[in-house]
Coordinates of C-alpha atoms in Angstrom, one line a residue:
X1302 CA 5.6 50.3 -57.0
X1303 CA 3.7 48.9 -59.9
X1304 CA 1.1 46.3 -58.8
X1305 CA 1.9 42.5 -59.5
X1306 CA 1.2 41.3 -63.2
X1307 CA -1.7 39.1 -61.8
X1308 CA -3.6 42.1 -60.8
X1309 CA -2.7 44.2 -63.8
X1310 CA -4.2 41.7 -66.5
X1311 CA -7.9 41.6 -67.4
X1312 CA -10.4 39.2 -65.8
X1313 CA -10.8 37.6 -69.2
X1314 CA -7.1 36.8 -69.2
X1315 CA -7.3 35.5 -65.8
X1316 CA -10.1 33.2 -66.7
X1317 CA -8.1 31.9 -69.8
X1318 CA -5.0 31.2 -67.8
X1319 CA -7.1 29.1 -65.4
X1320 CA -8.8 27.3 -68.1
X1321 CA -5.7 26.4 -69.8
X1322 CA -4.1 24.9 -66.6
X1323 CA -7.3 22.8 -65.9
X1324 CA -7.1 21.4 -69.3
X1325 CA -3.5 20.6 -68.6
X1326 CA -2.4 22.6 -71.7
X1327 CA 1.4 23.7 -71.4
X1328 CA 2.3 27.1 -69.9
X1329 CA 5.8 28.2 -68.9
X1330 CA 7.7 26.1 -66.4
X1331 CA 5.3 25.5 -63.5
X1332 CA 6.7 25.8 -60.0
X1333 CA 5.7 22.9 -57.5
X1334 CA 2.3 24.2 -55.9
X1335 CA 2.7 25.6 -52.4
X1336 CA -0.9 25.5 -51.2
X1337 CA -4.0 23.2 -51.5
X1338 CA -5.7 25.9 -53.7
X1339 CA -2.8 25.6 -56.1
X1340 CA -2.6 22.0 -56.1
X1341 CA -6.3 21.6 -57.2
X1342 CA -5.3 23.6 -60.3
X1343 CA -2.8 20.9 -61.5
X1344 CA -0.9 17.9 -59.9
X1345 CA 1.6 17.8 -62.7
X1346 CA 4.6 19.4 -61.1
X1347 CA 4.1 17.3 -57.9
X1348 CA 3.9 14.0 -59.9
X1349 CA 7.0 14.8 -62.1
X1350 CA 9.0 15.4 -58.8
X1351 CA 7.7 12.3 -56.9
X1352 CA 7.0 9.6 -59.6
X1353 CA 10.7 8.8 -60.2
X1354 CA 10.9 7.4 -56.6
X1355 CA 8.1 5.0 -57.2
X1356 CA 9.0 1.8 -58.7
X1357 CA 7.4 -1.4 -60.2
X1358 CA 8.4 -4.7 -58.6
X1359 CA 8.1 -8.1 -60.3
X1360 CA 8.8 -11.0 -58.1
X1361 CA 9.0 -14.8 -58.7
X1362 CA 7.7 -17.2 -55.9
X1363 CA 8.2 -20.8 -55.9
X1364 CA 5.4 -22.7 -54.3
X1365 CA 5.6 -26.3 -53.1
X1366 CA 3.3 -28.9 -55.0
X1367 CA -0.2 -29.4 -53.4
X1368 CA -0.4 -33.1 -52.1
X1369 CA -3.6 -34.8 -51.6
X1370 CA -4.2 -37.0 -48.5
X1371 CA -4.0 -40.2 -50.7
X1372 CA -0.5 -39.0 -52.1
X1373 CA 0.7 -38.4 -48.6
X1374 CA -0.2 -42.1 -47.5
X1375 CA 2.7 -44.5 -47.8
X1376 CA 0.4 -47.1 -49.4
X1377 CA -1.3 -45.2 -51.9
X1378 CA 1.6 -42.9 -52.9
X1379 CA 2.7 -45.2 -55.7
X1380 CA -0.8 -45.3 -57.3
X1381 CA -1.2 -41.5 -57.1
X1382 CA 2.1 -40.3 -58.0
X1383 CA 2.2 -37.5 -60.6
X1384 CA 5.7 -36.4 -61.6
X1385 CA 4.3 -33.2 -63.2
X1386 CA 2.4 -32.1 -60.0
X1387 CA 5.4 -32.9 -57.7
X1388 CA 7.4 -30.2 -59.3
X1389 CA 7.7 -26.7 -57.6
X1390 CA 5.5 -24.0 -59.4
X1391 CA 6.6 -20.6 -60.3
X1392 CA 4.2 -17.7 -59.3
X1393 CA 4.6 -14.3 -60.4
X1394 CA 3.9 -11.4 -58.1
X1395 CA 3.2 -7.8 -59.3
X1396 CA 3.5 -4.7 -57.0
X1397 CA 5.0 -1.4 -56.4
X1398 CA 7.6 0.1 -54.3
X1399 CA 9.1 3.3 -53.0
X1400 CA 12.8 4.4 -52.9
X1401 CA 13.6 5.7 -49.5
X1402 CA 17.3 7.0 -50.0
X1403 CA 19.8 7.7 -52.6
X1404 CA 21.7 4.4 -51.8
X1405 CA 18.9 2.2 -53.0
X1406 CA 16.8 1.4 -49.8
X1407 CA 13.4 0.4 -51.2
X1408 CA 10.1 -0.2 -49.2
X1409 CA 7.2 -2.5 -50.5
X1410 CA 4.5 -4.8 -49.0
X1411 CA 5.6 -8.2 -47.4
X1412 CA 2.9 -9.8 -49.3
X1413 CA 4.4 -8.7 -52.6
X1414 CA 8.1 -9.8 -52.1
X1415 CA 8.1 -11.6 -48.7
X1416 CA 8.3 -15.3 -50.1
X1417 CA 10.0 -14.3 -53.3
X1418 CA 13.1 -16.2 -54.8
X1419 CA 13.9 -13.4 -57.3
X1420 CA 12.8 -9.8 -57.2
X1421 CA 13.2 -7.2 -60.2
X1422 CA 12.8 -3.4 -59.5
X1423 CA 12.0 -1.4 -62.4
X1424 CA 12.4 2.4 -62.2
X1425 CA 10.3 5.0 -63.9
X1426 CA 12.9 5.5 -66.5
X1427 CA 12.9 1.9 -67.4
X1428 CA 16.1 1.0 -65.5
X1429 CA 16.0 -2.4 -63.8
X1430 CA 17.8 -3.7 -60.9
X1431 CA 17.8 -6.9 -59.0
X1432 CA 16.8 -6.5 -55.3
X1433 CA 17.3 -8.4 -52.1
X1434 CA 15.2 -8.4 -48.9
X1435 CA 17.0 -6.9 -45.9
X1436 CA 14.0 -7.2 -43.6
X1437 CA 10.4 -8.3 -43.7
X1438 CA 7.4 -8.9 -41.4
X1439 CA 4.2 -10.5 -42.5
X1440 CA 2.1 -9.0 -39.5
X1441 CA 3.0 -5.4 -40.4
X1442 CA 3.1 -6.2 -44.2
X1443 CA 6.3 -4.5 -44.9
X1444 CA 9.5 -5.4 -46.5
X1445 CA 12.8 -3.5 -46.9
X1446 CA 14.8 -4.2 -50.0
X1447 CA 18.2 -3.1 -51.3
X1448 CA 19.2 -2.5 -54.9
X1449 CA 22.6 -1.3 -56.1
X1450 CA 22.9 1.5 -58.4
X1451 CA 25.9 3.2 -60.2
X1452 CA 24.5 6.6 -59.2
X1453 CA 22.4 8.4 -56.4
X1454 CA 18.7 7.3 -56.9
X1455 CA 15.6 9.6 -56.7
X1456 CA 13.8 9.1 -53.3
X1457 CA 10.9 10.4 -51.2
X1458 CA 11.3 11.9 -47.8
X1459 CA 9.2 10.6 -44.9
X1460 CA 6.6 12.8 -43.2
X1461 CA 5.9 12.4 -39.4
X1462 CA 2.8 10.5 -39.1
X1463 CA 1.4 12.6 -36.2
X1464 CA 1.2 15.7 -38.3
X1465 CA -1.0 14.0 -41.0
X1466 CA -4.7 15.4 -40.6
X1467 CA -7.9 14.2 -42.0
X1468 CA -9.0 16.1 -45.1
X1469 CA -5.5 16.5 -46.6
X1470 CA -5.0 16.1 -50.3
X1471 CA -3.2 12.9 -51.1
X1472 CA -2.0 11.0 -54.3
X1473 CA -1.4 7.3 -54.6
X1474 CA 1.2 6.3 -57.0
X1475 CA 1.6 2.7 -58.1
X1476 CA 1.5 0.0 -60.7
X1477 CA -2.0 -1.2 -60.9
X1478 CA -2.8 -4.2 -63.1
X1479 CA 0.6 -4.1 -64.6
X1480 CA -0.4 -1.4 -67.0
X1481 CA 2.4 1.0 -65.9
X1482 CA 2.8 3.7 -63.4
X1483 CA -0.6 5.3 -62.6
X1484 CA -1.5 8.2 -60.2
X1485 CA -4.9 8.6 -58.4
X1486 CA -5.9 11.4 -56.2
X1487 CA -8.2 11.8 -53.1
X1488 CA -7.9 12.9 -49.5
X1489 CA -6.8 11.4 -46.2
X1490 CA -10.2 10.4 -45.0
X1491 CA -9.3 8.8 -41.6
X1492 CA -6.6 8.0 -39.2
X1493 CA -5.8 5.3 -36.8
X1494 CA -7.8 2.5 -38.5
X1495 CA -6.7 -0.5 -36.5
X1496 CA -7.2 -3.8 -38.1
X1497 CA -9.2 -2.5 -41.0
X1498 CA -8.3 -3.8 -44.5
X1499 CA -5.2 -5.6 -43.2
X1500 CA -6.5 -9.0 -43.0
X1501 CA -3.1 -10.5 -41.7
X1502 CA -3.7 -10.7 -37.9
X1503 CA -5.5 -7.6 -36.8
X1504 CA -2.2 -5.8 -35.8
X1505 CA -2.6 -3.4 -38.6
X1506 CA -2.6 0.5 -38.0
X1507 CA -3.6 2.5 -41.1
X1508 CA -4.1 5.7 -42.7
X1509 CA -7.3 5.7 -44.7
X1510 CA -7.8 7.4 -48.0
X1511 CA -10.5 7.5 -50.7
X1512 CA -7.8 7.7 -53.4
X1513 CA -8.3 4.3 -55.4
X1514 CA -5.8 1.6 -54.6
X1515 CA -6.1 -1.0 -57.3
X1516 CA -4.3 -4.6 -57.4
X1517 CA -0.7 -3.7 -58.1
X1518 CA -0.6 -0.5 -56.1
X1519 CA 0.3 -2.6 -53.1
X1520 CA 3.6 -1.2 -51.9
X1521 CA 3.1 2.2 -53.7
X1522 CA 3.3 5.6 -52.3
X1523 CA 0.8 7.7 -50.7
X1524 CA 2.1 11.3 -50.7
X1525 CA 1.1 14.8 -49.5
X1526 CA 1.1 18.0 -51.6
X1527 CA 4.6 18.7 -50.7
X1528 CA 5.7 15.3 -52.3
X1529 CA 6.5 13.6 -48.8
X1530 CA 5.6 10.0 -48.2
X1531 CA 2.9 9.8 -45.6
X1532 CA 2.2 5.9 -46.1
X1533 CA 2.6 2.8 -48.1
X1534 CA -0.6 1.6 -49.9
X1535 CA -1.3 -1.8 -48.8
X1536 CA -5.0 -2.8 -49.4
X1537 CA -8.4 -1.6 -50.3
X1538 CA -11.8 -2.5 -48.4
X1539 CA -14.5 -2.9 -51.1
X1540 CA -17.8 -4.8 -51.4
X1541 CA -17.7 -5.0 -55.2
X1542 CA -14.1 -6.0 -55.6
X1543 CA -13.3 -3.0 -57.7
X1544 CA -11.5 0.4 -56.7
X1545 CA -14.7 2.0 -55.3
X1546 CA -13.9 1.4 -51.7
X1547 CA -11.7 2.6 -48.7
X1548 CA -7.8 2.4 -49.2
X1549 CA -5.5 1.8 -46.4
X1550 CA -1.8 2.8 -46.2
X1551 CA 1.0 2.0 -43.5
X1552 CA 2.2 5.3 -41.7
X1553 CA 5.6 6.4 -42.5
X1554 CA 6.5 6.3 -38.9
X1555 CA 6.4 2.5 -39.0
X1556 CA 8.3 2.4 -42.2
X1557 CA 11.0 4.6 -40.7
X1558 CA 11.3 2.1 -37.8
X1559 CA 11.8 -0.7 -40.3
X1560 CA 14.4 1.1 -42.1
X1561 CA 16.2 1.8 -38.8
X1562 CA 16.3 -2.0 -38.1
X1563 CA 17.1 -2.9 -41.5
X1564 CA 20.2 -0.6 -41.6
X1565 CA 21.2 -2.0 -38.2
X1566 CA 21.5 -5.5 -39.9
X1567 CA 18.2 -7.0 -38.5
X1568 CA 16.5 -9.6 -40.8
X1569 CA 13.3 -9.8 -38.7
X1570 CA 11.5 -7.0 -37.2
X1571 CA 11.9 -6.6 -33.5
X1572 CA 8.6 -5.6 -32.0
X1573 CA 8.4 -4.5 -28.3
X1574 CA 6.5 -7.1 -26.2
X1575 CA 3.9 -5.7 -23.7
X1576 CA 3.0 -9.1 -22.0
X1577 CA -0.5 -7.8 -21.3
X1578 CA -4.0 -8.9 -22.3
X1579 CA -6.9 -6.3 -22.4
X1580 CA -9.8 -4.8 -24.3
X1581 CA -11.1 -1.3 -25.5
X1582 CA -13.1 0.6 -23.1
X1583 CA -16.7 1.2 -24.5
X1584 CA -19.2 3.5 -23.3
X1585 CA -20.9 1.1 -20.8
X1586 CA -17.6 0.6 -19.1
X1587 CA -16.3 4.2 -19.3
X1588 CA -18.3 5.6 -16.1
X1589 CA -17.6 2.9 -13.8
X1590 CA -13.9 3.3 -14.5
X1591 CA -13.9 7.1 -13.9
X1592 CA -13.7 8.1 -17.4
X1593 CA -16.1 10.7 -18.9
X1594 CA -16.1 9.0 -22.3
X1595 CA -15.1 5.7 -24.0
X1596 CA -11.4 5.3 -24.8
X1597 CA -8.3 3.5 -23.5
X1598 CA -7.5 -0.2 -22.8
X1599 CA -8.5 -1.9 -19.6
X1600 CA -6.0 -4.5 -18.5
X1601 CA -7.4 -8.0 -18.0
X1602 CA -4.1 -10.0 -17.7
X1603 CA -0.5 -9.6 -17.1
X1604 CA 2.2 -12.1 -18.0
X1605 CA 4.7 -12.6 -14.9
X1606 CA 7.6 -11.5 -17.1
X1607 CA 5.7 -8.4 -18.6
X1608 CA 7.7 -5.1 -18.4
X1609 CA 4.4 -3.3 -17.7
X1610 CA 3.9 -5.6 -14.5
X1611 CA 7.7 -4.7 -13.5
X1612 CA 6.7 -0.9 -13.9
X1613 CA 4.0 -1.3 -11.6
X1614 CA 0.7 -1.8 -13.7
X1615 CA -2.0 -3.8 -12.2
X1616 CA -5.1 -5.8 -13.7
X1617 CA -7.9 -3.4 -13.9
X1618 CA -5.9 -0.4 -14.9
X1619 CA -6.7 1.5 -17.9
X1620 CA -3.9 2.5 -20.4
X1621 CA -5.0 5.8 -21.9
X1622 CA -1.8 7.0 -23.8
X1623 CA 1.7 6.0 -24.9
X1624 CA 4.3 8.6 -25.2
X1625 CA 1.7 11.3 -25.0
X1626 CA -0.4 9.9 -27.9
X1627 CA -4.1 8.3 -27.1
X1628 CA -4.5 4.7 -27.6
X1629 CA -8.1 3.1 -27.9
X1630 CA -7.3 -0.5 -29.1
X1631 CA -4.6 -3.0 -28.4
X1632 CA -3.4 -2.7 -32.2
X1633 CA -2.9 1.1 -31.5
X1634 CA -0.7 0.2 -28.4
X1635 CA 1.4 -2.2 -30.4
X1636 CA 1.8 0.4 -33.2
X1637 CA 2.9 3.1 -30.8
X1638 CA 5.4 0.8 -29.0
X1639 CA 6.8 -0.3 -32.4
X1640 CA 7.5 3.2 -33.6
X1641 CA 9.1 4.0 -30.3
X1642 CA 11.6 0.9 -30.8
X1643 CA 13.2 -1.6 -28.7
X1644 CA 15.8 -0.5 -26.1
X1645 CA 14.1 2.6 -24.9
X1646 CA 11.4 3.4 -22.3
X1647 CA 7.9 4.7 -23.1
X1648 CA 5.8 6.9 -20.9
X1649 CA 2.4 5.2 -20.3
X1650 CA -0.4 7.2 -18.9
X1651 CA -3.0 5.0 -17.1
X1652 CA -6.0 5.5 -14.8
X1653 CA -6.4 3.5 -11.6
X1654 CA -9.5 3.8 -9.4
X1655 CA -10.4 7.0 -11.0
X1656 CA -6.8 8.5 -10.4
X1657 CA -4.4 9.3 -13.3
X1658 CA -0.8 8.5 -13.3
X1659 CA 2.1 7.8 -15.5
X1660 CA 5.0 5.3 -15.5
X1661 CA 8.2 4.5 -17.5
X1662 CA 8.0 1.2 -19.2
X1663 CA 11.0 -0.5 -20.7
X1664 CA 10.4 -1.7 -24.3
X1665 CA 11.8 -5.0 -24.7
X1666 CA 11.5 -8.1 -27.0
X1667 CA 9.5 -11.1 -25.6
X1668 CA 11.9 -13.1 -23.2
X1669 CA 13.1 -16.4 -24.9
X1670 CA 13.2 -17.9 -21.3
X1671 CA 12.9 -20.7 -20.1
X1672 CA 14.7 -22.3 -23.0
X1673 CA 12.5 -23.9 -25.6
X1674 CA 14.3 -27.2 -25.3
X1675 CA 12.9 -28.3 -28.7
X1676 CA 12.5 -32.0 -29.3
X1677 CA 12.2 -33.5 -32.6
X1678 CA 10.8 -37.1 -32.8
X1679 CA 12.7 -39.6 -34.8
X1680 CA 11.6 -41.6 -37.7
X1681 CA 11.3 -44.6 -35.3
X1682 CA 9.0 -42.9 -32.8
X1683 CA 5.3 -43.0 -32.5
X1684 CA 4.9 -39.5 -34.5
X1685 CA 8.0 -39.2 -36.6
X1686 CA 8.9 -35.6 -37.6
X1687 CA 6.8 -34.1 -34.5
X1688 CA 8.6 -31.0 -33.1
X1689 CA 7.6 -29.8 -29.7
X1690 CA 8.6 -26.8 -27.8
X1691 CA 8.5 -25.6 -24.3
X1692 CA 6.3 -22.4 -23.8
X1693 CA 7.8 -19.1 -23.0
X1694 CA 7.0 -15.5 -23.9
X1695 CA 8.9 -15.6 -27.2
X1696 CA 7.0 -18.7 -28.1
X1697 CA 3.7 -17.0 -27.1
X1698 CA 4.4 -14.1 -29.1
X1699 CA 5.6 -16.0 -32.3
X1700 CA 2.7 -18.5 -32.4
X1701 CA 0.0 -16.0 -31.2
X1702 CA -1.0 -18.0 -28.3
X1703 CA -3.1 -16.7 -25.3
X1704 CA -1.1 -14.9 -22.8
X1705 CA -1.7 -17.4 -19.9
X1706 CA -0.8 -20.5 -22.0
X1707 CA 1.4 -23.2 -20.3
X1708 CA 2.3 -26.7 -21.2
X1709 CA 4.2 -27.9 -24.5
X1710 CA 3.2 -26.6 -27.9
X1711 CA 3.5 -28.3 -31.4
X1712 CA 6.0 -26.4 -33.4
X1713 CA 5.8 -28.7 -36.4
X1714 CA 3.2 -31.5 -36.8
X1715 CA 5.4 -33.7 -39.1
X1716 CA 3.8 -36.1 -41.7
X1717 CA 1.7 -38.4 -39.5
X1718 CA 0.4 -36.3 -36.6
X1719 CA -2.2 -34.3 -38.7
X1720 CA -3.8 -37.7 -39.6
X1721 CA -4.8 -38.2 -35.8
X1722 CA -6.0 -34.6 -35.5
X1723 CA -2.8 -32.9 -34.3
X1724 CA -1.8 -29.5 -35.8
X1725 CA 0.9 -27.0 -35.5
X1726 CA 0.0 -24.5 -32.7
X1727 CA -1.9 -27.1 -30.6
X1728 CA -0.8 -27.0 -27.0
X1729 CA -0.4 -30.4 -25.4
X1730 CA -1.8 -30.3 -21.8
X1731 CA -1.6 -33.9 -20.9
X1732 CA -0.9 -37.4 -22.1
X1733 CA -2.7 -40.5 -20.7
X1734 CA -3.9 -38.3 -17.8
X1735 CA -0.4 -36.9 -16.8
X1736 CA 0.0 -33.1 -17.0
X1737 CA 3.0 -32.3 -19.3
X1738 CA 5.1 -29.2 -19.0
X1739 CA 8.2 -30.2 -20.9
X1740 CA 8.9 -31.9 -24.5
X1741 CA 10.8 -34.6 -22.8
X1742 CA 7.7 -35.6 -20.7
X1743 CA 5.6 -36.1 -23.9
X1744 CA 8.3 -38.1 -25.5
X1745 CA 8.7 -40.6 -22.5
X1746 CA 4.9 -41.0 -22.3
X1747 CA 4.4 -41.7 -26.0
X1748 CA 7.4 -44.2 -26.2
X1749 CA 5.8 -46.1 -23.2
X1750 CA 4.5 -49.6 -24.0
X1751 CA 1.0 -48.5 -23.7
X1752 CA -1.0 -49.5 -26.9
X1753 CA -3.5 -46.8 -26.6
X1754 CA -2.9 -43.1 -26.1
X1755 CA -5.1 -40.3 -24.8
X1756 CA -3.9 -36.8 -25.5
X1757 CA -5.6 -33.7 -24.3
X1758 CA -4.8 -30.6 -26.2
X1759 CA -5.8 -26.9 -26.3
X1760 CA -6.6 -25.3 -29.7
X1761 CA -7.7 -21.7 -29.4
X1762 CA -10.5 -21.5 -26.9
X1763 CA -11.3 -25.2 -27.5
X1764 CA -10.1 -28.2 -25.4
X1765 CA -10.0 -31.5 -27.4
X1766 CA -9.3 -35.1 -26.4
X1767 CA -7.6 -37.4 -28.9
X1768 CA -7.3 -41.0 -28.7
X1769 CA -5.2 -43.1 -30.9
X1770 CA -3.5 -46.5 -31.1
X1771 CA 0.2 -47.0 -31.4

């Protein structure tokens, strides 16, 4: 048997072929590289295969006019009325997206398309489609879109996030600065980055990469050497404001959970509710808790309706894993539960008094019980337009209130309440010294004949006393 051609040619020819590939000069038809060593010679075949599934997104967002305090005042409004400033303004948003199925399912960032009134998707071959948002979530910064095309579209396959490792080669494909589709290369430089670079509420859980992610790359693809999607580029952490920073991508497993809910007809992402509060275990806490190193989450609070409490978890327990995957921060646990999905049970590994154990916890949405009993104050009331809600687990989750919050929450402040210091999200604890637990109580106390009102409210970790005349 004759030896392979590669062994029979001279070393000079070998170096010549390598040089041609490094310079990007055309050779014969190039197969998709099968190893990292081959990939270092050229990304051309990989980009040709993956780029058609990465799209440019142009979104129009209507913004409400900004009104000054004097314009909002009934007396001064006529003096400061500006017919031009009162018209809604159009803002254009530029970003990227990734086609995930031949029938036109597209994923992008929520901050690119979430508030858009018109979304235009432009493919790599310059075809354009109007898209609609099927499902979006600001906390996860993900949105699922749908476009209708006459023929099947190119798409990227999702890679299981647990198989991604630090050090892998990765390409970021997107539309930075609106100059057209661009490819940058790097490696996966970190995993399980919680809250870093997200900036939306600390709920993020990211893959970290050193591939440059510039403005406009948001919503684009982070792919591996096989052309599979490992994440959706979402942000960059940089001190200079340029691309010389650390990039973050949302893992493909969470994207898959979003697609599943969108296909099921959901319009808002259903995230399982834990009903617990806790903090990461650091090195000072590890030894007293029976751990040989820092890790896990120590439970400091349990809501009465928490499924973890129903399963037997107690305050002081340390959660160390969800479905076999270690968790070290609350954001990691939220991510693991979100990937697992509503309606199933997750296996929770925990530590109690130095002894380990496991339990099955049902993954449920935050209960919307007791009823919210929303009350909207009429135009003739003391605070017209004020909307109050009874507090339950669903309200706590939606408004990001502390787990133990009780009382009545301000769902909407209306036009006059902000002038006396009341904001949306404030929790009303008492009115004129009377503790309140229901919106109707607040209504009766405000509509009483007293000329002066004292209201005790909770705002974050501060307790405020407001006094005003009616």
